[in-house]
PDB file of C-alpha atoms in Angstrom:
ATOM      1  CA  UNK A  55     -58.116 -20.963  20.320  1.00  0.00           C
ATOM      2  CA  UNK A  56     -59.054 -24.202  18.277  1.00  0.00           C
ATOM      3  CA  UNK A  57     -62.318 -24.044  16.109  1.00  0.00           C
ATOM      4  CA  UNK A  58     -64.517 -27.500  15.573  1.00  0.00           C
ATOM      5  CA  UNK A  59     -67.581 -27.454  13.661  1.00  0.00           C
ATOM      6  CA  UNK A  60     -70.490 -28.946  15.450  1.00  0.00           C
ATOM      7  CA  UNK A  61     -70.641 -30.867  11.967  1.00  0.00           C
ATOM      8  CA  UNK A  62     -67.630 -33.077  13.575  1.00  0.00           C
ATOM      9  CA  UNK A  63     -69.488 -34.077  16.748  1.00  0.00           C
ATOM     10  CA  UNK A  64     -72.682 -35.255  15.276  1.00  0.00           C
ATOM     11  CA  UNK A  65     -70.650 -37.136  12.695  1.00  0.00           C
ATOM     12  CA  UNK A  66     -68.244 -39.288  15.404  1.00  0.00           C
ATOM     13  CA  UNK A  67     -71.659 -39.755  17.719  1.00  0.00           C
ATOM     14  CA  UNK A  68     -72.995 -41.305  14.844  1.00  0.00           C
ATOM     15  CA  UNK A  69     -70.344 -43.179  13.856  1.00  0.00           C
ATOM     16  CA  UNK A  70     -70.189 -44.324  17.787  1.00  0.00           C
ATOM     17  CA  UNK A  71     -73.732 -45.274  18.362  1.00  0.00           C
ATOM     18  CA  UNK A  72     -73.724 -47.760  14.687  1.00  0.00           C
ATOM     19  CA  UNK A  73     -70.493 -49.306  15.982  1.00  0.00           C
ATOM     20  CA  UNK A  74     -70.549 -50.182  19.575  1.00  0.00           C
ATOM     21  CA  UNK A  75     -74.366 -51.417  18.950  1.00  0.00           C
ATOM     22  CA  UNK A  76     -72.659 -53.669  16.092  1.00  0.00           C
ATOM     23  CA  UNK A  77     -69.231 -54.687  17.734  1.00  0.00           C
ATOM     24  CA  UNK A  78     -68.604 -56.077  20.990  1.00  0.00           C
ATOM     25  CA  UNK A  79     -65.051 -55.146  22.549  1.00  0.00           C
ATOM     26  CA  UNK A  80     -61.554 -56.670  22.361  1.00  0.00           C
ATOM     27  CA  UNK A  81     -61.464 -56.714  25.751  1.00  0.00           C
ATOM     28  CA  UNK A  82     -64.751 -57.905  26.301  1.00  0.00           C
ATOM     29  CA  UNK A  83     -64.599 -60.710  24.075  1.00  0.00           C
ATOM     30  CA  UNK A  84     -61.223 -61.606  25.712  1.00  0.00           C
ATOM     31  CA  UNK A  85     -62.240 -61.803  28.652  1.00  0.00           C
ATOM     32  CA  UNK A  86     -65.699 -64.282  27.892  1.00  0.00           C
ATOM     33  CA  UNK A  87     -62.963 -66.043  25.893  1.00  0.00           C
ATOM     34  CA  UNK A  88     -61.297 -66.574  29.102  1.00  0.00           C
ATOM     35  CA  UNK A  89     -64.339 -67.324  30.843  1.00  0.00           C
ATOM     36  CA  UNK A  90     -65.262 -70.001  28.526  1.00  0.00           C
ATOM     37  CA  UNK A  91     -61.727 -71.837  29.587  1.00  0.00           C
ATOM     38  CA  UNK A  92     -62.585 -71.683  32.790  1.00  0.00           C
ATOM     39  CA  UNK A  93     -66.112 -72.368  33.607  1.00  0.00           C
ATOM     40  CA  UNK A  94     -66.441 -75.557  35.117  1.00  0.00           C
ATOM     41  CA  UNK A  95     -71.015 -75.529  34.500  1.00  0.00           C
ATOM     42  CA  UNK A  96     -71.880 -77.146  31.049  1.00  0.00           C
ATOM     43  CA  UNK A  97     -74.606 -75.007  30.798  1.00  0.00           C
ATOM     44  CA  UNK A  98     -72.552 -71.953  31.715  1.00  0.00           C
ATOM     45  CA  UNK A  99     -69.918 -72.959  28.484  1.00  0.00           C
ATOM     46  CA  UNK A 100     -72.982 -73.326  25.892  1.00  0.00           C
ATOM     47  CA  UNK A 101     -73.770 -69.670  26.862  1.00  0.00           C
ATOM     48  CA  UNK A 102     -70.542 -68.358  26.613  1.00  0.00           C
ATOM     49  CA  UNK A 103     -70.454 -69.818  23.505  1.00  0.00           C
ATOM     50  CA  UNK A 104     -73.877 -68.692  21.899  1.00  0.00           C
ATOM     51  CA  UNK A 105     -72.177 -65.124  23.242  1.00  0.00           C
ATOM     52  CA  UNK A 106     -69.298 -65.469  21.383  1.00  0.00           C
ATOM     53  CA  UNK A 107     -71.298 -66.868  17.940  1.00  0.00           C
ATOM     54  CA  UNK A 108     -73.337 -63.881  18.467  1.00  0.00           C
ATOM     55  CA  UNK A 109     -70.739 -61.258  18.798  1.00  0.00           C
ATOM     56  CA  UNK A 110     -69.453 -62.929  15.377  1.00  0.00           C
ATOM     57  CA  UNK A 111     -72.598 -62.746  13.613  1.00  0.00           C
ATOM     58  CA  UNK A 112     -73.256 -59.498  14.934  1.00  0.00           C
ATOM     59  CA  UNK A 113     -69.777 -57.915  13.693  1.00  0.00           C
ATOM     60  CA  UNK A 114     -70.531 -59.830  10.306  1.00  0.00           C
ATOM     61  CA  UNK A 115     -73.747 -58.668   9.355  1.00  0.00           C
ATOM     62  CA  UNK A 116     -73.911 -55.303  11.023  1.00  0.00           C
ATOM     63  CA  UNK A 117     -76.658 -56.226  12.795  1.00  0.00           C
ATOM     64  CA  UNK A 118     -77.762 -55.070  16.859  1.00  0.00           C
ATOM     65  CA  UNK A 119     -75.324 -57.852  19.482  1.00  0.00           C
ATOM     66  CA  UNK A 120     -78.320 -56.943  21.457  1.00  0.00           C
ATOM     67  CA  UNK A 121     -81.834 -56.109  20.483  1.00  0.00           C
ATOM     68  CA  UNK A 122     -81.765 -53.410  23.456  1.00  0.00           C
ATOM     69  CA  UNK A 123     -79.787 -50.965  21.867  1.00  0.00           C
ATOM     70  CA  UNK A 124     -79.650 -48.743  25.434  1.00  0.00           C
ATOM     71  CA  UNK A 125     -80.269 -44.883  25.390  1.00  0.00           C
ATOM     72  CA  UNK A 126     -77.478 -43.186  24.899  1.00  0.00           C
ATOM     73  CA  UNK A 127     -75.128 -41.739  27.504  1.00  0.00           C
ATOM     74  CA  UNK A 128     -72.502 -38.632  25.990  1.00  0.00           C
ATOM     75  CA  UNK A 129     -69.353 -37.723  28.250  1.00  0.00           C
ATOM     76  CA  UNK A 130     -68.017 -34.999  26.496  1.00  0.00           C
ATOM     77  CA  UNK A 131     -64.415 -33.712  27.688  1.00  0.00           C
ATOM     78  CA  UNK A 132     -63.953 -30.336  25.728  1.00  0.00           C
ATOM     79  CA  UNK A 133     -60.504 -28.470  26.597  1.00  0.00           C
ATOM     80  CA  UNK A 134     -60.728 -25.343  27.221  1.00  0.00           C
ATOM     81  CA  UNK A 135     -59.395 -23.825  24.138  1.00  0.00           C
ATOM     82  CA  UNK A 136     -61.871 -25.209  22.094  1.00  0.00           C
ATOM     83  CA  UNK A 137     -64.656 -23.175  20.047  1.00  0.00           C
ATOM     84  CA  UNK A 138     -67.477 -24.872  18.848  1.00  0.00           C
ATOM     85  CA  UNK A 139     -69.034 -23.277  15.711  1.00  0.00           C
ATOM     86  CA  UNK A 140     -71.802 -23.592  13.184  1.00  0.00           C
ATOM     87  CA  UNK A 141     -74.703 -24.112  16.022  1.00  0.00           C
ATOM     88  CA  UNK A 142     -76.001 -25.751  19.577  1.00  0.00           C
ATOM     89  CA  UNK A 143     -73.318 -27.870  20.918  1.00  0.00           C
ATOM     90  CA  UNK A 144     -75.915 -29.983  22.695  1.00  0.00           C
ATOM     91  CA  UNK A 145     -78.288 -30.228  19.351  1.00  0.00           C
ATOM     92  CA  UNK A 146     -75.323 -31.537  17.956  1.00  0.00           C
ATOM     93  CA  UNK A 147     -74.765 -33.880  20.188  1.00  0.00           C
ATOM     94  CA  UNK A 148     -78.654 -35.316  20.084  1.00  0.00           C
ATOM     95  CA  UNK A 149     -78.304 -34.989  15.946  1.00  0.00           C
ATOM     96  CA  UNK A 150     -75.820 -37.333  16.154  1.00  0.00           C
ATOM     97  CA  UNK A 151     -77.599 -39.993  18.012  1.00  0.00           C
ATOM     98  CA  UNK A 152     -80.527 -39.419  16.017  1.00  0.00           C
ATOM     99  CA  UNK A 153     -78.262 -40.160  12.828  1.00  0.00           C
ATOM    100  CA  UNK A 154     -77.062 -42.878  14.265  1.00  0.00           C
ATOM    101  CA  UNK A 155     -80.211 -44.775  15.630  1.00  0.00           C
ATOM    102  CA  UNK A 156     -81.980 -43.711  12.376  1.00  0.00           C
ATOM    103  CA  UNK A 157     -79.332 -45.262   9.846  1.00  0.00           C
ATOM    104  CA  UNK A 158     -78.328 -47.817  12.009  1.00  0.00           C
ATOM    105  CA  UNK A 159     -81.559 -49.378  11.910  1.00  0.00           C
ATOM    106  CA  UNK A 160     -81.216 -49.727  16.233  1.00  0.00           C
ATOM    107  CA  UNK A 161     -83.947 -49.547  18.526  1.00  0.00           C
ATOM    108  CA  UNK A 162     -85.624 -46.923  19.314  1.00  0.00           C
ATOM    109  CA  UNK A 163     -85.717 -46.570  23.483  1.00  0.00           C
ATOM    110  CA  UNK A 164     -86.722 -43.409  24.865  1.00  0.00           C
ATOM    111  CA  UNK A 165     -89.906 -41.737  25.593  1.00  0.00           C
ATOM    112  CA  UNK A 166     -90.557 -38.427  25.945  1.00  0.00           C
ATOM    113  CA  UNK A 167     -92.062 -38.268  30.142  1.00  0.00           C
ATOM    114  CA  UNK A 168     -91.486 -40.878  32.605  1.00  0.00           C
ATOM    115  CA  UNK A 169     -95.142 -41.040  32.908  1.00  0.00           C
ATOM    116  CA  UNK A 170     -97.109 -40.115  29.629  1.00  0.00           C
ATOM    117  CA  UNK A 171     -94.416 -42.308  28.259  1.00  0.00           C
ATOM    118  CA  UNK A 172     -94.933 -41.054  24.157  1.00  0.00           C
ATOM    119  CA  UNK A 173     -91.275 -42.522  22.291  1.00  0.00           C
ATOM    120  CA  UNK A 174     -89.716 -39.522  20.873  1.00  0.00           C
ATOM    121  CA  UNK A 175     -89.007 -42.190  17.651  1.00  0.00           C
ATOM    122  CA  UNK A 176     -85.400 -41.208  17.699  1.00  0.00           C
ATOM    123  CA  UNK A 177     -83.651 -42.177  20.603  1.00  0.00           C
ATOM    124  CA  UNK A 178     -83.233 -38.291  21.424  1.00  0.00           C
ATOM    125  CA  UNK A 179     -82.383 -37.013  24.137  1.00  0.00           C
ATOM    126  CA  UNK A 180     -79.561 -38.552  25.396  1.00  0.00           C
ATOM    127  CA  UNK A 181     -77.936 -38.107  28.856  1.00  0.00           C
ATOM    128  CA  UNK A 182     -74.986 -35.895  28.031  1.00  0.00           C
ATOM    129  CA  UNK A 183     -72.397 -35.010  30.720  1.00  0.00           C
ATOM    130  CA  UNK A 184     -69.709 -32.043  30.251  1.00  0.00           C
ATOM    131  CA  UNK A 185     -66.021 -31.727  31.765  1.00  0.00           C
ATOM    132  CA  UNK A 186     -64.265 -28.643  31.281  1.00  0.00           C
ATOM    133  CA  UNK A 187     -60.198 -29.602  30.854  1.00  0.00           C
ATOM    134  CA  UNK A 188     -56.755 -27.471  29.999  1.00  0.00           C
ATOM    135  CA  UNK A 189     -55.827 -28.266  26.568  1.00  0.00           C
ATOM    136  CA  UNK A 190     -57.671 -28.013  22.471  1.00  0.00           C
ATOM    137  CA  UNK A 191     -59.393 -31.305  22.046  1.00  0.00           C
ATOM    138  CA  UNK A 192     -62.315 -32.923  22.465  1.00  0.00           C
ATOM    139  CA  UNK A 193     -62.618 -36.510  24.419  1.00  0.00           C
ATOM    140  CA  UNK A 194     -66.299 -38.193  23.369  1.00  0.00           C
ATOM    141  CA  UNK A 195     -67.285 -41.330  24.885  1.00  0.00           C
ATOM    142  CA  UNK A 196     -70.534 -42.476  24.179  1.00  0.00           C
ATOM    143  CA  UNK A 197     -71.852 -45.545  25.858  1.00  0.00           C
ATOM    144  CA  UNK A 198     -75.683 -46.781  25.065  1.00  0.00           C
ATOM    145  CA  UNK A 199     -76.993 -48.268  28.404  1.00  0.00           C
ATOM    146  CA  UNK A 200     -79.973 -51.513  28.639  1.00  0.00           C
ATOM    147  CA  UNK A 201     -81.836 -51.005  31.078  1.00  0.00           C
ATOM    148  CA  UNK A 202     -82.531 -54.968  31.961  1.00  0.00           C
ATOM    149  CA  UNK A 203     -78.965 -53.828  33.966  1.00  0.00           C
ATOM    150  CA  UNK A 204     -79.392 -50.777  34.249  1.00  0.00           C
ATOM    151  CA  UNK A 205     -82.689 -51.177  36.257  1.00  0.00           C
ATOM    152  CA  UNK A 206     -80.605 -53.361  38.566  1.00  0.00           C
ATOM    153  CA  UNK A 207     -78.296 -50.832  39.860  1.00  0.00           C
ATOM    154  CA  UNK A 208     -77.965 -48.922  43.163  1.00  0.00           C
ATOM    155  CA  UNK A 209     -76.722 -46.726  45.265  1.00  0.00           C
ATOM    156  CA  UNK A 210     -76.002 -47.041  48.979  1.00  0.00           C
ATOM    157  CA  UNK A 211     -75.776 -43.953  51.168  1.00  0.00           C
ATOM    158  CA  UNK A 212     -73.638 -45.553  53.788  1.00  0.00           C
ATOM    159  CA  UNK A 213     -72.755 -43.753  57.641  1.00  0.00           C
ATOM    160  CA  UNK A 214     -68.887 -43.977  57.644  1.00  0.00           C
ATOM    161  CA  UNK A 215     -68.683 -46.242  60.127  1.00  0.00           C
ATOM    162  CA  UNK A 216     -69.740 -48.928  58.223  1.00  0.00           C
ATOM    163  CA  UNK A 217     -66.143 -48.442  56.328  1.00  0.00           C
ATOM    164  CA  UNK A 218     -64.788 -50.793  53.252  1.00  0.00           C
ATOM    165  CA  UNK A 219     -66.382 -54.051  54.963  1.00  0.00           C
ATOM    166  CA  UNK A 220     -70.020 -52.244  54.783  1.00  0.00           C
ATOM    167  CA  UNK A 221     -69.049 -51.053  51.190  1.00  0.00           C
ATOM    168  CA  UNK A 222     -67.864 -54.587  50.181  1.00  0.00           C
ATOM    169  CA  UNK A 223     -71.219 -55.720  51.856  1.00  0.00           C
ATOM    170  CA  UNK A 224     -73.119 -53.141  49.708  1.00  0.00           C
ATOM    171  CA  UNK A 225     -71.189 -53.840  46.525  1.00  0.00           C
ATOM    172  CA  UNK A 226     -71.659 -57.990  46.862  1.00  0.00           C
ATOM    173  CA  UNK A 227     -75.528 -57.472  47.625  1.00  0.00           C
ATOM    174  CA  UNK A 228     -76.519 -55.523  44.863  1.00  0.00           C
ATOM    175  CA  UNK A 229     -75.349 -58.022  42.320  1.00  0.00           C
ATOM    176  CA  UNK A 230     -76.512 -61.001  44.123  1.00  0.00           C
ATOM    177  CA  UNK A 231     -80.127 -59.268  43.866  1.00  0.00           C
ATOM    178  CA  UNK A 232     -79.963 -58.574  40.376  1.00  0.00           C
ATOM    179  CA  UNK A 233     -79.278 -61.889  39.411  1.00  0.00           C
ATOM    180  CA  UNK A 234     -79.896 -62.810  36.072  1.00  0.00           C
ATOM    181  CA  UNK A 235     -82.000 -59.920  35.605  1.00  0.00           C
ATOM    182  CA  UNK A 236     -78.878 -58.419  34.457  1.00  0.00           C
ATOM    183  CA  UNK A 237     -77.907 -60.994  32.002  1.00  0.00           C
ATOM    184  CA  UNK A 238     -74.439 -62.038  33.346  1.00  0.00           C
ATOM    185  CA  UNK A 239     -71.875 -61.844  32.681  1.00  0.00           C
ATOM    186  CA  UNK A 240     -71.888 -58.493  34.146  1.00  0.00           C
ATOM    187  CA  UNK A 241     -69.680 -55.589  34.347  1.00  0.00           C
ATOM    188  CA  UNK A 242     -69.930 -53.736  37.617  1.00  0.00           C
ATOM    189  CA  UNK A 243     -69.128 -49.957  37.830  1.00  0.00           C
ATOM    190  CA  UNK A 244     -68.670 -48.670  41.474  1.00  0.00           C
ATOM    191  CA  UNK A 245     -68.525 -45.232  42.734  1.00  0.00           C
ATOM    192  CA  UNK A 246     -67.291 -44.355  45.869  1.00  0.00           C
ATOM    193  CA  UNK A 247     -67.413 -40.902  47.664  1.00  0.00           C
ATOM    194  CA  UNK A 248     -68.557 -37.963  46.344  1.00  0.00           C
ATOM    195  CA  UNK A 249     -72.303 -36.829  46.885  1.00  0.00           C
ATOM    196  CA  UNK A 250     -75.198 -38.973  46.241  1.00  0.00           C
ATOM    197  CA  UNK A 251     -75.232 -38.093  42.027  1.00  0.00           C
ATOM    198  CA  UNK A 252     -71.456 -37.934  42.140  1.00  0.00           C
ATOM    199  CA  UNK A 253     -70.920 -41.277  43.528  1.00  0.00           C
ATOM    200  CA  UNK A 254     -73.673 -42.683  40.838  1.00  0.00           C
ATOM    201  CA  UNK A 255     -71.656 -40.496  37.835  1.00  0.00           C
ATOM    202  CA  UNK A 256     -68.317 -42.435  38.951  1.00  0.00           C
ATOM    203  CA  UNK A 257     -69.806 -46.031  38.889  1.00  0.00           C
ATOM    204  CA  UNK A 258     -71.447 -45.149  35.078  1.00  0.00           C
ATOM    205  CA  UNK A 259     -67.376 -43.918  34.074  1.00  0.00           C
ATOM    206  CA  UNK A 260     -66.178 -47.046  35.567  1.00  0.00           C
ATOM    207  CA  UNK A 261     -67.978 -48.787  32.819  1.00  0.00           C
ATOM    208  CA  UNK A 262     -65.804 -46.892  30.357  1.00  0.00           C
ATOM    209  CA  UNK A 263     -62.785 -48.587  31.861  1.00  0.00           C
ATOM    210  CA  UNK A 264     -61.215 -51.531  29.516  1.00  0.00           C
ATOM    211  CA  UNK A 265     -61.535 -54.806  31.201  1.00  0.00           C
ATOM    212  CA  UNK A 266     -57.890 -55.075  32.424  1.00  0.00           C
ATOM    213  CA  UNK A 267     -57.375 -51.557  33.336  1.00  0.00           C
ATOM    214  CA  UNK A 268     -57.313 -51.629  37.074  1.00  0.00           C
ATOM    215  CA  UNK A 269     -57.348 -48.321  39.790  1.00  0.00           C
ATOM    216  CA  UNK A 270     -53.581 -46.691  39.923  1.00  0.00           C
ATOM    217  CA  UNK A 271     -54.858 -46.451  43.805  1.00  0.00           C
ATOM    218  CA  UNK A 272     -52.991 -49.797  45.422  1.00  0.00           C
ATOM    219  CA  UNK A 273     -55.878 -50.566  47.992  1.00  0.00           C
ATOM    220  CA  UNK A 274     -58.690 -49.319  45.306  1.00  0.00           C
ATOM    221  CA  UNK A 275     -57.149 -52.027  42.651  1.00  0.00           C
ATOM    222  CA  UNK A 276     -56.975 -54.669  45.682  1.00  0.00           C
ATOM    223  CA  UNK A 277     -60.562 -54.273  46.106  1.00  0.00           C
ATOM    224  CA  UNK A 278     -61.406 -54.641  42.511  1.00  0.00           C
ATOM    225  CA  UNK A 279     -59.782 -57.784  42.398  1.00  0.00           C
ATOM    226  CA  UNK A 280     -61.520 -58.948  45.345  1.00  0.00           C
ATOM    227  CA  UNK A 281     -64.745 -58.388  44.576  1.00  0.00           C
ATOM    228  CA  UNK A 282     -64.378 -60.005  41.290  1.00  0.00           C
ATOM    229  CA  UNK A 283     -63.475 -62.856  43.163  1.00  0.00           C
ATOM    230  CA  UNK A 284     -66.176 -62.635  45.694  1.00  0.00           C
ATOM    231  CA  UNK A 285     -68.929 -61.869  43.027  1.00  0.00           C
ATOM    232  CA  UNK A 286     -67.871 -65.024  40.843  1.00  0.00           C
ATOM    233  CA  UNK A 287     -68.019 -67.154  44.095  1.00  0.00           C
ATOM    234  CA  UNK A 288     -72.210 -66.154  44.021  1.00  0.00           C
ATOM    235  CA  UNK A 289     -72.859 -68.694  41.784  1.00  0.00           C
ATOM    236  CA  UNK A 290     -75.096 -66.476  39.806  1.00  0.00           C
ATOM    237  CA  UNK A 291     -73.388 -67.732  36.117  1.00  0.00           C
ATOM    238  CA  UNK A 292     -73.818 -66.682  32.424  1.00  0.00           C
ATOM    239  CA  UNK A 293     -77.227 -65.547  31.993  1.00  0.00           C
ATOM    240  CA  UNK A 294     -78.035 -66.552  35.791  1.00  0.00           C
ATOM    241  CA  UNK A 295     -78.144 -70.407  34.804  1.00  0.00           C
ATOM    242  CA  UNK A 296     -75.044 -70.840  37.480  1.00  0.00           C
ATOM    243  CA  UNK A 297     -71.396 -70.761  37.140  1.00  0.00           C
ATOM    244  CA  UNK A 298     -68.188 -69.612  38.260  1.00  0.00           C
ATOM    245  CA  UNK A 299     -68.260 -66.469  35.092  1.00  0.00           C
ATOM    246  CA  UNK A 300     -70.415 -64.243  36.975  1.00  0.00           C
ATOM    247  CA  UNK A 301     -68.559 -61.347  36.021  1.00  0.00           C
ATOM    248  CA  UNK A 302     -65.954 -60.035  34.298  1.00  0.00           C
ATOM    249  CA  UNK A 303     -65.153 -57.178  36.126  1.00  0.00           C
ATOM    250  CA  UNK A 304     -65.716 -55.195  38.800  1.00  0.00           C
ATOM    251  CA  UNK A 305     -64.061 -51.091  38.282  1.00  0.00           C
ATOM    252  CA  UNK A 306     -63.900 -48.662  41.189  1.00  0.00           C
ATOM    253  CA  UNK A 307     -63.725 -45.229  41.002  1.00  0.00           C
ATOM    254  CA  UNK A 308     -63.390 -43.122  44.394  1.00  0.00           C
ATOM    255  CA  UNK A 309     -63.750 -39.330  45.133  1.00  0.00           C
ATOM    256  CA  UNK A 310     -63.652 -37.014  48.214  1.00  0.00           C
ATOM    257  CA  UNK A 311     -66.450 -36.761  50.462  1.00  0.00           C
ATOM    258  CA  UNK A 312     -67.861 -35.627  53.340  1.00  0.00           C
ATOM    259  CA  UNK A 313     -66.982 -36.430  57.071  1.00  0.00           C
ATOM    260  CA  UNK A 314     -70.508 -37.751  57.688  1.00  0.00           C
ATOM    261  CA  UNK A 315     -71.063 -39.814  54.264  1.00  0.00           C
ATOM    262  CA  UNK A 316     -69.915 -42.638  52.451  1.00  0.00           C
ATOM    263  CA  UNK A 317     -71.994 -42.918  49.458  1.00  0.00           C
ATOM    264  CA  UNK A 318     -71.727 -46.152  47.464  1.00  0.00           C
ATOM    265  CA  UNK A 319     -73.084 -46.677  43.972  1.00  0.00           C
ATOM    266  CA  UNK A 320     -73.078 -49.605  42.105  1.00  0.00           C
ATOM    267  CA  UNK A 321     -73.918 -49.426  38.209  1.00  0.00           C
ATOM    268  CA  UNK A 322     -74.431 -53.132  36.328  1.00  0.00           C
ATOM    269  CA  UNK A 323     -73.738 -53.670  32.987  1.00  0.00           C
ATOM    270  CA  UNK A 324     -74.503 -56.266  31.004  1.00  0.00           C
ATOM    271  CA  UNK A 325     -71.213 -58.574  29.074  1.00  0.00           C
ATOM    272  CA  UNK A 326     -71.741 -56.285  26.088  1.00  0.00           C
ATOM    273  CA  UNK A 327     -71.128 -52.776  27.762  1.00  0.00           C
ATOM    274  CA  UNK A 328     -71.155 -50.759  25.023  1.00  0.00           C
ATOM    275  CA  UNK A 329     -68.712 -47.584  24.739  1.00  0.00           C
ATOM    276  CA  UNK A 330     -66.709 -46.023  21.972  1.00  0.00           C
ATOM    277  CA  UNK A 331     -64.566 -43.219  21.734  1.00  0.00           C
ATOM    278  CA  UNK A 332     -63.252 -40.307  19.306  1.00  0.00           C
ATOM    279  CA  UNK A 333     -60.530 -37.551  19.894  1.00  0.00           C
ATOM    280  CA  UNK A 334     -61.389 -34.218  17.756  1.00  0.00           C
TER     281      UNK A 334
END
């Protein structure tokens, strides 16, 4: 049995929540990099640009890459011969994103009721989700979601029937209706199976993906590729201004389901996609 002080997970959600607000990804900047080559709209290269100046300046200055600096969403993967000590796991958890938002100087998003909507003034709670795996460490991801793309996801509770066409239907709708509400270029999680909250669970993990790292499923990674294709054929562009650099990716995770479903969720995210991880 391995012992971790609670002390250790507020500190790396801290830590998390200051950095990914303040430093866009290798792999994200790569790929707008790439973008940037290939974008044939004038107006779609000057954004790419301003993204990329901004990323700098960002990085530079410690300073937000986006003044929506998302409420903050926890997977924590705890093995199961870990201990935690010295208090509430979950309190932990929320103490670090208060840290974090608090010394950070980041926005503060969340209110307290969806209707008597009071901020709590520290970005607390945030959306924590547990897995249980063999083994004594501890896997935290924390990714702060906008909601400019987040309120432009969806999920699709499909009849099977309908099969991969009616998926790929689903999939390309979506993020032609969001637009530039979701200030492309956008990253598009897609979950696939499941129940209705499981399917929606695997299209926010398939945001935690790097760019490049495609399904090990053969037909899953074919799709990815095609819909990336299919999506930057929409014309929708860098910040909906038109383009070919609609997206940069589209990530599909699939799970078991039942014989009468095929539930099909489809979580946008914006070019910065925030996410950071630390192994305890």
């Amino acid at each position: 049995m391995r012992h971790i002080h609670v002390k250790e997970v507020t500190a790396a959600i801290r830590e998390i929540c200051m950095e990914v607000n303040y430093v866009a990804g290798d792999d994200i900047l790569k790929s707008i990099n790439t973008g940037l080559e290939n974008e044939t709209s004038e107006i779609g290269k000057n954004i790419l640009g301003q993204i990329l100046d901004n990323a700098t300046i960002a990085k530079e200055k410690r300073m937000p890459i986006c003044q929506d600096t998302g409420m903050a969403v926890v997977f924590m993967s705890v093995g199961q011969e870990v201990h935690f000590e010295g208090g509430s796991i979950e309190e932990a958890i929320n103490e670090g994103v208060r840290q974090g938002y608090d010394d950070g100087y980041l926005r503060k998003s969340v209110v307290k009721d969806p209707f008597n909507r009071v901020n709590t003034g520290d970005n607390t709670p945030a959306v924590i989700h547990y897995d249980i795996v063999p083994g004594d460490e501890v896997v935290i991801y924390v990714t702060p979601k906008g909601f400019g793309s987040e309120n432009m996801s969806q999920i699709h509770m499909l009849k099977p029937a309908d099969g991969i066409e009616g998926a790929k239907k689903a999939i390309i709708r979506t993020v032609d209706e969001a637009g530039g509400n979701a200030c492309p270029p956008m990253i598009v999680g897609v979950g696939i199976g499941g129940t209705f909250e499981k399917a929606a669970l695997l299209a926010k993990k398939a945001l935690l993906r790097d760019l490049d790292d495609h399904s090990d499923i053969p037909y899953v990674k074919a799709l990815e590729t095609e819909l990336l294709e299919k999506v930057n054929k929409l014309g929708i562009g860098p910040q909906g201004l038109g383009g070919l650099t609609t997206a940069l990716a589209v990530h599909v995770e699939t799970h078991p389901t039942h014989i009468a479903g095929l539930p099909v969720a489809v979580n946008i995210s914006c070019h910065v996609t925030r996410h950071g991880k630390r192994v305890l």
